[in-house]
Structures are given as structure tokens and as C-alpha cells.
Amino acid sequence: MVRYHILVTGKVQGVGFRRFTQKQAVNLKIVGWVRNKLDGTVEIEAEGKPQNMNDFITLLWQGPLRAVVDQVQSQPIRGLKGYRRFVIKRNG
């Protein structure tokens, strides 16, 4: 299992990006959270199997239909939080 901090930039707020992210995470058995940041980016912390995480990050580059993703920055984080599900958090 691996854990990543991910920051997505572009037209990613107001287009269903958080719900898209949650759906992809659930399908790939990824746990963690997603939230909109005040600077217009989307922030994600996610845990899962390495191959599932690679697939998840690839899907984030696509995003939902109305999104325009400019960049997906992913940084591995040491240690696991032990999340039980994938949730949408309030803006932060």
C-alpha cells in the first residue's frame, strides 16, 4: 500500500471534479479524501495498492467532461493513515 498527496490544477472546480475523483477512487479501491482549495485547485490524499494508485492518477488527468486539467502533481507520503473509505471534504 502507498499514500500520496495530489494537487490538481486547471479548470477543476465547479465541474464535478470531486465527485468524479470519489467515483474513480471507489472503483479502484482507493481510500482517502478530496477537497477544493481556496486557490482554485483540488487537493487529494489517497491510499491504495501501487498499480491502483497509478491508474487513479492517470484518470485524474482526464477528469470529468467539463474539466480542463493543466497539471497533476503527486507526491508520495511515508506511512499510512488507515482510511476506511474515500470522502469529499469541505473546502480548505
PDB file of C-alpha atoms in Angstrom:
ATOM      1  CA  MET A   1       0.000   0.000   0.000  1.00  0.00           C
ATOM      2  CA  VAL A   2       1.123   3.536  -0.786  1.00  0.00           C
ATOM      3  CA  ARG A   3      -0.106   7.001   0.196  1.00  0.00           C
ATOM      4  CA  TYR A   4       0.012  10.117  -1.997  1.00  0.00           C
ATOM      5  CA  HIS A   5      -0.716  13.809  -1.698  1.00  0.00           C
ATOM      6  CA  ILE A   6      -2.065  15.036  -5.048  1.00  0.00           C
ATOM      7  CA  LEU A   7      -2.750  18.562  -6.266  1.00  0.00           C
ATOM      8  CA  VAL A   8      -4.752  19.098  -9.465  1.00  0.00           C
ATOM      9  CA  THR A   9      -4.713  22.466 -11.249  1.00  0.00           C
ATOM     10  CA  GLY A  10      -6.726  23.861 -14.147  1.00  0.00           C
ATOM     11  CA  LYS A  11     -10.487  24.285 -14.544  1.00  0.00           C
ATOM     12  CA  VAL A  12     -11.218  21.748 -11.810  1.00  0.00           C
ATOM     13  CA  GLN A  13     -13.763  23.479  -9.574  1.00  0.00           C
ATOM     14  CA  GLY A  14     -17.449  23.764 -10.410  1.00  0.00           C
ATOM     15  CA  VAL A  15     -17.223  20.911 -12.927  1.00  0.00           C
ATOM     16  CA  GLY A  16     -17.907  17.849 -10.745  1.00  0.00           C
ATOM     17  CA  PHE A  17     -14.249  17.028 -10.228  1.00  0.00           C
ATOM     18  CA  ARG A  18     -14.604  15.965  -6.577  1.00  0.00           C
ATOM     19  CA  ARG A  19     -17.459  13.571  -7.361  1.00  0.00           C
ATOM     20  CA  PHE A  20     -15.525  12.212 -10.353  1.00  0.00           C
ATOM     21  CA  THR A  21     -12.496  11.677  -8.104  1.00  0.00           C
ATOM     22  CA  GLN A  22     -14.552   9.885  -5.468  1.00  0.00           C
ATOM     23  CA  LYS A  23     -16.157   7.590  -8.058  1.00  0.00           C
ATOM     24  CA  GLN A  24     -12.779   6.641  -9.563  1.00  0.00           C
ATOM     25  CA  ALA A  25     -11.295   6.065  -6.103  1.00  0.00           C
ATOM     26  CA  VAL A  26     -14.134   3.770  -5.045  1.00  0.00           C
ATOM     27  CA  ASN A  27     -13.862   1.792  -8.310  1.00  0.00           C
ATOM     28  CA  LEU A  28     -10.120   1.331  -7.750  1.00  0.00           C
ATOM     29  CA  LYS A  29     -10.400   0.583  -4.015  1.00  0.00           C
ATOM     30  CA  ILE A  30      -8.537   3.791  -3.158  1.00  0.00           C
ATOM     31  CA  VAL A  31      -9.287   5.371   0.244  1.00  0.00           C
ATOM     32  CA  GLY A  32      -8.713   8.919   1.490  1.00  0.00           C
ATOM     33  CA  TRP A  33     -10.254  12.288   0.663  1.00  0.00           C
ATOM     34  CA  VAL A  34     -10.652  15.079  -1.885  1.00  0.00           C
ATOM     35  CA  ARG A  35     -11.422  18.787  -1.386  1.00  0.00           C
ATOM     36  CA  ASN A  36     -11.463  22.107  -3.209  1.00  0.00           C
ATOM     37  CA  LYS A  37      -8.825  24.582  -2.096  1.00  0.00           C
ATOM     38  CA  LEU A  38      -9.413  28.325  -1.910  1.00  0.00           C
ATOM     39  CA  ASP A  39      -6.781  28.905  -4.632  1.00  0.00           C
ATOM     40  CA  GLY A  40      -8.895  27.032  -7.219  1.00  0.00           C
ATOM     41  CA  THR A  41      -7.020  23.735  -7.097  1.00  0.00           C
ATOM     42  CA  VAL A  42      -8.265  20.330  -5.967  1.00  0.00           C
ATOM     43  CA  GLU A  43      -6.325  18.561  -3.210  1.00  0.00           C
ATOM     44  CA  ILE A  44      -6.366  14.794  -2.666  1.00  0.00           C
ATOM     45  CA  GLU A  45      -4.839  12.448  -0.131  1.00  0.00           C
ATOM     46  CA  ALA A  46      -5.155   8.839  -1.193  1.00  0.00           C
ATOM     47  CA  GLU A  47      -4.030   5.365  -0.147  1.00  0.00           C
ATOM     48  CA  GLY A  48      -4.129   2.163  -2.147  1.00  0.00           C
ATOM     49  CA  LYS A  49      -2.197  -0.517  -3.973  1.00  0.00           C
ATOM     50  CA  PRO A  50       0.606   0.894  -6.149  1.00  0.00           C
ATOM     51  CA  GLN A  51      -0.929  -0.162  -9.502  1.00  0.00           C
ATOM     52  CA  ASN A  52      -4.371   1.128  -8.475  1.00  0.00           C
ATOM     53  CA  MET A  53      -2.786   4.442  -7.448  1.00  0.00           C
ATOM     54  CA  ASN A  54      -1.056   4.733 -10.838  1.00  0.00           C
ATOM     55  CA  ASP A  55      -4.380   4.096 -12.586  1.00  0.00           C
ATOM     56  CA  PHE A  56      -6.099   6.640 -10.298  1.00  0.00           C
ATOM     57  CA  ILE A  57      -3.551   9.368 -11.059  1.00  0.00           C
ATOM     58  CA  THR A  58      -3.881   8.672 -14.795  1.00  0.00           C
ATOM     59  CA  LEU A  59      -7.672   9.096 -14.550  1.00  0.00           C
ATOM     60  CA  LEU A  60      -7.228  12.403 -12.704  1.00  0.00           C
ATOM     61  CA  TRP A  61      -5.503  13.773 -15.815  1.00  0.00           C
ATOM     62  CA  GLN A  62      -8.728  13.092 -17.743  1.00  0.00           C
ATOM     63  CA  GLY A  63     -11.175  14.435 -15.158  1.00  0.00           C
ATOM     64  CA  PRO A  64     -14.898  14.813 -15.811  1.00  0.00           C
ATOM     65  CA  LEU A  65     -16.201  16.091 -19.140  1.00  0.00           C
ATOM     66  CA  ARG A  66     -16.238  19.823 -18.291  1.00  0.00           C
ATOM     67  CA  ALA A  67     -12.846  19.876 -16.541  1.00  0.00           C
ATOM     68  CA  VAL A  68      -9.614  21.108 -18.098  1.00  0.00           C
ATOM     69  CA  VAL A  69      -6.685  19.623 -16.190  1.00  0.00           C
ATOM     70  CA  ASP A  70      -3.442  21.565 -16.540  1.00  0.00           C
ATOM     71  CA  GLN A  71      -1.337  19.661 -14.032  1.00  0.00           C
ATOM     72  CA  VAL A  72      -1.485  16.728 -11.615  1.00  0.00           C
ATOM     73  CA  GLN A  73       1.277  16.875  -9.009  1.00  0.00           C
ATOM     74  CA  SER A  74       1.623  13.691  -6.964  1.00  0.00           C
ATOM     75  CA  GLN A  75       3.959  13.281  -4.027  1.00  0.00           C
ATOM     76  CA  PRO A  76       4.364  10.033  -2.080  1.00  0.00           C
ATOM     77  CA  ILE A  77       3.910  10.311   1.686  1.00  0.00           C
ATOM     78  CA  ARG A  78       5.554   7.958   4.168  1.00  0.00           C
ATOM     79  CA  GLY A  79       3.259   5.914   6.353  1.00  0.00           C
ATOM     80  CA  LEU A  80      -0.407   5.091   6.017  1.00  0.00           C
ATOM     81  CA  LYS A  81      -3.351   6.801   7.715  1.00  0.00           C
ATOM     82  CA  GLY A  82      -5.586   3.742   7.517  1.00  0.00           C
ATOM     83  CA  TYR A  83      -8.534   5.486   5.884  1.00  0.00           C
ATOM     84  CA  ARG A  84     -11.600   3.256   5.579  1.00  0.00           C
ATOM     85  CA  ARG A  85     -13.320   4.970   2.617  1.00  0.00           C
ATOM     86  CA  PHE A  86     -12.952   7.856   0.182  1.00  0.00           C
ATOM     87  CA  VAL A  87     -14.776  11.045   1.184  1.00  0.00           C
ATOM     88  CA  ILE A  88     -15.385  14.538  -0.159  1.00  0.00           C
ATOM     89  CA  LYS A  89     -14.220  17.089   2.427  1.00  0.00           C
ATOM     90  CA  ARG A  90     -15.315  20.684   2.828  1.00  0.00           C
ATOM     91  CA  ASN A  91     -13.269  23.348   1.073  1.00  0.00           C
ATOM     92  CA  GLY A  92      -9.971  24.131   2.708  1.00  0.00           C
TER      93      GLY A  92
END
